Amino acid sequence: MTIEPPSLVGQPEPTTTPSPAKRMRAVMSVKGYILPDPETKNRLTVWFTGGSLGPAKLSSNDGDETDDEEEHINIEGDGYGGFEEWNSIFGKGKWRKALSERARGMAAKVLLGVDAPSKMEDNGQMGYSLNRPVGGHGKAYIDVLYLDDDLLIMKGHHGTIYAMARSCVSQRYRNLQASASASRT
C-alpha cells in the first residue's frame, strides 16, 4: 500500500500529527481467523484479531522479506520516502494525539479490547491486537468462488475480489516465462 501526503489527495496538513512530505510504501497485515458459515455453502465467516503496519521491504529471491534495515525500499528519485521518512513520521516522540484521538483510543480499548502500540519498533513495525475479535456470522465473510491446489479466488462481503496463488506456482510461472524468452533469443 502507499501512504499519501495530505497535499496529494486534496487534504489540509494536520496540525497535531506529522505527515509525510513524500509518498511512502507500506505493508499492512491484518490477522484473524475464519470458520465455515453454518448457513451458506462456500462462505467463510471472518473474525479480525489484530494487525500491523510497517515500511515495505525488498524481497529476497525466495520471496521472504528481509530483516535488514538497509533492505527497506528506498530508490532515489522515484518520489517515495524511505526508512528515514518513515521514522520521522512514526518514530519515538512523534505521536502527539489530540483530545478527540485519545477519546477514540480509549473507546476502542474499552469496547474492543484494543492493545494499540505506544511506539514504533526498531524495524518500523507497529502492531495492534483486538482482545475481543471483530466480525462474525453475517458481519464479515468471504465467499469462495474457485479453489484448486494452486489458486484461490474469493469475494469479500463488500464485493472485493481476491485472487491468491501459491508462491511456488508464481515462481514456476516466472521460470517458465524466463525459459520461454531465453529460447526465443
mmCIF file of C-alpha atoms in Angstrom:
data_model
loop_
_atom_site.group_PDB
_atom_site.id
_atom_site.type_symbol
_atom_site.label_atom_id
_atom_site.label_comp_id
_atom_site.label_asym_id
_atom_site.label_seq_id
_atom_site.Cartn_x
_atom_site.Cartn_y
_atom_site.Cartn_z
ATOM 1 C CA MET A 1 0.000 0.000 0.000
ATOM 2 C CA THR A 2 1.020 3.624 -0.277
ATOM 3 C CA ILE A 3 0.660 6.324 2.377
ATOM 4 C CA GLU A 4 -0.008 9.594 0.567
ATOM 5 C CA PRO A 5 0.883 13.091 1.749
ATOM 6 C CA PRO A 6 -2.303 15.045 2.512
ATOM 7 C CA SER A 7 -1.462 17.611 -0.194
ATOM 8 C CA LEU A 8 -1.537 14.905 -2.919
ATOM 9 C CA VAL A 9 -5.074 13.836 -2.017
ATOM 10 C CA GLY A 10 -6.530 17.325 -1.562
ATOM 11 C CA GLN A 11 -6.461 17.361 2.243
ATOM 12 C CA PRO A 12 -5.097 20.088 4.522
ATOM 13 C CA GLU A 13 -1.935 19.357 6.513
ATOM 14 C CA PRO A 14 -2.810 18.109 10.032
ATOM 15 C CA THR A 15 -1.715 20.367 12.860
ATOM 16 C CA THR A 16 -1.370 17.798 15.668
ATOM 17 C CA THR A 17 0.497 14.949 13.968
ATOM 18 C CA PRO A 18 3.347 14.879 11.443
ATOM 19 C CA SER A 19 2.501 13.918 7.874
ATOM 20 C CA PRO A 20 4.751 12.643 5.082
ATOM 21 C CA ALA A 21 6.239 15.020 2.529
ATOM 22 C CA LYS A 22 6.565 12.138 0.021
ATOM 23 C CA ARG A 23 4.588 9.003 -0.725
ATOM 24 C CA MET A 24 5.655 6.081 1.443
ATOM 25 C CA ARG A 25 5.432 2.374 0.608
ATOM 26 C CA ALA A 26 3.973 0.330 3.445
ATOM 27 C CA VAL A 27 2.825 -3.185 4.235
ATOM 28 C CA MET A 28 -0.386 -3.564 6.202
ATOM 29 C CA SER A 29 -1.174 -7.005 7.616
ATOM 30 C CA VAL A 30 -4.491 -7.989 9.149
ATOM 31 C CA LYS A 31 -4.738 -11.002 11.428
ATOM 32 C CA GLY A 32 -7.766 -13.081 12.235
ATOM 33 C CA TYR A 33 -9.386 -16.446 11.813
ATOM 34 C CA ILE A 34 -12.105 -17.937 9.651
ATOM 35 C CA LEU A 35 -14.741 -20.610 10.174
ATOM 36 C CA PRO A 36 -17.269 -22.135 7.789
ATOM 37 C CA ASP A 37 -20.581 -20.263 7.797
ATOM 38 C CA PRO A 38 -23.254 -22.598 9.207
ATOM 39 C CA GLU A 39 -25.963 -21.313 6.844
ATOM 40 C CA THR A 40 -24.297 -20.547 3.485
ATOM 41 C CA LYS A 41 -22.343 -23.035 1.379
ATOM 42 C CA ASN A 42 -18.828 -21.890 0.266
ATOM 43 C CA ARG A 43 -18.910 -18.972 2.740
ATOM 44 C CA LEU A 44 -16.276 -18.427 5.403
ATOM 45 C CA THR A 45 -17.005 -16.148 8.345
ATOM 46 C CA VAL A 46 -14.129 -13.864 9.377
ATOM 47 C CA TRP A 47 -13.121 -12.570 12.792
ATOM 48 C CA PHE A 48 -10.354 -9.943 12.958
ATOM 49 C CA THR A 49 -7.928 -10.166 15.880
ATOM 50 C CA GLY A 50 -5.222 -7.607 15.090
ATOM 51 C CA GLY A 51 -2.675 -6.488 12.561
ATOM 52 C CA SER A 52 0.379 -4.404 11.848
ATOM 53 C CA LEU A 53 1.684 -1.579 9.703
ATOM 54 C CA GLY A 54 5.292 -1.192 8.658
ATOM 55 C CA PRO A 55 7.544 0.120 5.900
ATOM 56 C CA ALA A 56 7.775 -2.007 2.743
ATOM 57 C CA LYS A 57 10.977 -4.009 2.324
ATOM 58 C CA LEU A 58 12.740 -5.518 -0.641
ATOM 59 C CA SER A 59 12.196 -9.242 -1.064
ATOM 60 C CA SER A 60 14.938 -11.810 -1.309
ATOM 61 C CA ASN A 61 14.977 -14.259 -4.228
ATOM 62 C CA ASP A 62 13.000 -16.875 -2.314
ATOM 63 C CA GLY A 63 10.096 -14.498 -1.663
ATOM 64 C CA ASP A 64 10.759 -13.990 2.062
ATOM 65 C CA GLU A 65 11.019 -10.475 3.426
ATOM 66 C CA THR A 66 14.430 -9.459 4.658
ATOM 67 C CA ASP A 67 15.004 -8.169 8.175
ATOM 68 C CA ASP A 68 17.864 -5.800 7.404
ATOM 69 C CA GLU A 69 17.083 -2.114 7.842
ATOM 70 C CA GLU A 70 19.238 -1.393 4.771
ATOM 71 C CA GLU A 71 16.857 -3.506 2.671
ATOM 72 C CA HIS A 72 13.898 -1.144 3.075
ATOM 73 C CA ILE A 73 12.817 0.137 -0.312
ATOM 74 C CA ASN A 74 14.450 3.496 -0.957
ATOM 75 C CA ILE A 75 15.063 4.214 -4.642
ATOM 76 C CA GLU A 76 16.450 7.693 -5.199
ATOM 77 C CA GLY A 77 14.381 9.908 -7.491
ATOM 78 C CA ASP A 78 11.249 7.726 -7.542
ATOM 79 C CA GLY A 79 9.208 10.218 -5.458
ATOM 80 C CA TYR A 80 8.817 7.872 -2.475
ATOM 81 C CA GLY A 81 10.239 8.343 1.001
ATOM 82 C CA GLY A 82 12.489 5.724 2.577
ATOM 83 C CA PHE A 83 13.008 4.402 6.099
ATOM 84 C CA GLU A 84 14.267 7.786 7.304
ATOM 85 C CA GLU A 85 10.998 9.427 6.222
ATOM 86 C CA TRP A 86 9.030 6.593 7.871
ATOM 87 C CA ASN A 87 10.985 7.055 11.086
ATOM 88 C CA SER A 88 10.411 10.821 11.051
ATOM 89 C CA ILE A 89 6.633 10.254 10.901
ATOM 90 C CA PHE A 90 6.168 7.240 13.181
ATOM 91 C CA GLY A 91 9.316 7.288 15.354
ATOM 92 C CA LYS A 92 9.526 7.867 19.087
ATOM 93 C CA GLY A 93 8.107 11.160 20.315
ATOM 94 C CA LYS A 94 6.185 11.889 17.091
ATOM 95 C CA TRP A 95 2.748 10.763 18.276
ATOM 96 C CA ARG A 96 1.038 13.769 19.801
ATOM 97 C CA LYS A 97 -2.669 12.961 19.979
ATOM 98 C CA ALA A 98 -5.485 15.487 20.193
ATOM 99 C CA LEU A 99 -8.163 15.008 22.868
ATOM 100 C CA SER A 100 -10.610 13.503 20.329
ATOM 101 C CA GLU A 101 -7.967 10.957 19.180
ATOM 102 C CA ARG A 102 -7.265 9.979 22.785
ATOM 103 C CA ALA A 103 -11.017 9.562 23.408
ATOM 104 C CA ARG A 104 -11.390 7.312 20.328
ATOM 105 C CA GLY A 105 -8.403 5.259 21.505
ATOM 106 C CA MET A 106 -9.923 4.847 24.967
ATOM 107 C CA ALA A 107 -13.287 3.816 23.471
ATOM 108 C CA ALA A 108 -11.550 1.253 21.244
ATOM 109 C CA LYS A 109 -9.705 -0.139 24.256
ATOM 110 C CA VAL A 110 -12.877 -0.430 26.354
ATOM 111 C CA LEU A 111 -15.243 -1.691 23.616
ATOM 112 C CA LEU A 112 -12.920 -3.872 21.502
ATOM 113 C CA GLY A 113 -10.074 -4.597 23.898
ATOM 114 C CA VAL A 114 -7.592 -2.876 21.557
ATOM 115 C CA ASP A 115 -3.946 -3.044 22.531
ATOM 116 C CA ALA A 116 -2.538 -0.239 20.370
ATOM 117 C CA PRO A 117 1.194 0.453 20.020
ATOM 118 C CA SER A 118 2.644 3.276 22.067
ATOM 119 C CA LYS A 119 5.747 3.444 19.879
ATOM 120 C CA MET A 120 7.278 2.118 16.692
ATOM 121 C CA GLU A 121 9.574 -0.912 16.845
ATOM 122 C CA ASP A 122 13.195 -0.532 15.647
ATOM 123 C CA ASN A 123 12.308 -2.159 12.291
ATOM 124 C CA GLY A 124 9.443 0.324 11.716
ATOM 125 C CA GLN A 125 6.618 -2.075 12.569
ATOM 126 C CA MET A 126 3.607 -1.060 14.658
ATOM 127 C CA GLY A 127 1.237 -3.844 15.674
ATOM 128 C CA TYR A 128 -2.119 -3.941 17.425
ATOM 129 C CA SER A 129 -4.373 -6.662 18.780
ATOM 130 C CA LEU A 130 -8.099 -6.941 19.426
ATOM 131 C CA ASN A 131 -8.820 -8.925 22.577
ATOM 132 C CA ARG A 132 -12.489 -9.045 21.539
ATOM 133 C CA PRO A 133 -12.436 -10.112 17.864
ATOM 134 C CA VAL A 134 -14.476 -8.065 15.382
ATOM 135 C CA GLY A 135 -16.654 -9.739 12.758
ATOM 136 C CA GLY A 136 -18.674 -12.897 12.894
ATOM 137 C CA HIS A 137 -21.560 -14.591 11.144
ATOM 138 C CA GLY A 138 -23.292 -12.185 8.751
ATOM 139 C CA LYS A 139 -20.951 -9.268 9.520
ATOM 140 C CA ALA A 140 -17.635 -10.146 7.875
ATOM 141 C CA TYR A 141 -17.322 -13.010 5.426
ATOM 142 C CA ILE A 142 -15.711 -14.218 2.225
ATOM 143 C CA ASP A 143 -17.328 -16.353 -0.446
ATOM 144 C CA VAL A 144 -15.060 -18.923 -2.080
ATOM 145 C CA LEU A 145 -15.637 -18.608 -5.842
ATOM 146 C CA TYR A 146 -12.913 -21.001 -7.023
ATOM 147 C CA LEU A 147 -10.434 -23.266 -5.279
ATOM 148 C CA ASP A 148 -7.882 -25.806 -6.502
ATOM 149 C CA ASP A 149 -4.409 -26.902 -5.383
ATOM 150 C CA ASP A 150 -2.718 -23.742 -6.691
ATOM 151 C CA LEU A 151 -5.351 -20.987 -6.883
ATOM 152 C CA LEU A 152 -7.955 -19.434 -4.573
ATOM 153 C CA ILE A 153 -10.457 -16.779 -5.734
ATOM 154 C CA MET A 154 -12.737 -15.164 -3.135
ATOM 155 C CA LYS A 155 -15.258 -12.342 -2.908
ATOM 156 C CA GLY A 156 -15.393 -10.265 0.281
ATOM 157 C CA HIS A 157 -18.562 -9.017 1.973
ATOM 158 C CA HIS A 158 -18.050 -5.565 0.380
ATOM 159 C CA GLY A 159 -17.679 -7.092 -3.101
ATOM 160 C CA THR A 160 -13.879 -7.019 -3.375
ATOM 161 C CA ILE A 161 -12.428 -9.898 -5.400
ATOM 162 C CA TYR A 162 -9.259 -11.563 -4.062
ATOM 163 C CA ALA A 163 -7.107 -13.950 -6.116
ATOM 164 C CA MET A 164 -4.260 -15.828 -4.453
ATOM 165 C CA ALA A 165 -1.754 -18.250 -5.943
ATOM 166 C CA ARG A 166 0.758 -20.351 -4.053
ATOM 167 C CA SER A 167 4.186 -18.715 -4.230
ATOM 168 C CA CYS A 168 5.700 -21.869 -5.714
ATOM 169 C CA VAL A 169 3.210 -21.513 -8.612
ATOM 170 C CA SER A 170 4.246 -17.873 -9.100
ATOM 171 C CA GLN A 171 7.901 -18.876 -9.140
ATOM 172 C CA ARG A 172 7.152 -21.719 -11.566
ATOM 173 C CA TYR A 173 5.364 -19.202 -13.848
ATOM 174 C CA ARG A 174 8.327 -16.779 -13.726
ATOM 175 C CA ASN A 175 10.709 -19.643 -14.511
ATOM 176 C CA LEU A 176 8.547 -20.671 -17.490
ATOM 177 C CA GLN A 177 8.497 -17.082 -18.754
ATOM 178 C CA ALA A 178 12.278 -16.787 -18.388
ATOM 179 C CA SER A 179 12.926 -20.059 -20.201
ATOM 180 C CA ALA A 180 10.467 -19.132 -22.973
ATOM 181 C CA SER A 181 12.140 -15.756 -23.545
ATOM 182 C CA ALA A 182 15.595 -17.384 -23.431
ATOM 183 C CA SER A 183 14.580 -19.946 -26.048
ATOM 184 C CA ARG A 184 13.336 -17.158 -28.367
ATOM 185 C CA THR A 185 16.752 -15.488 -28.411
#
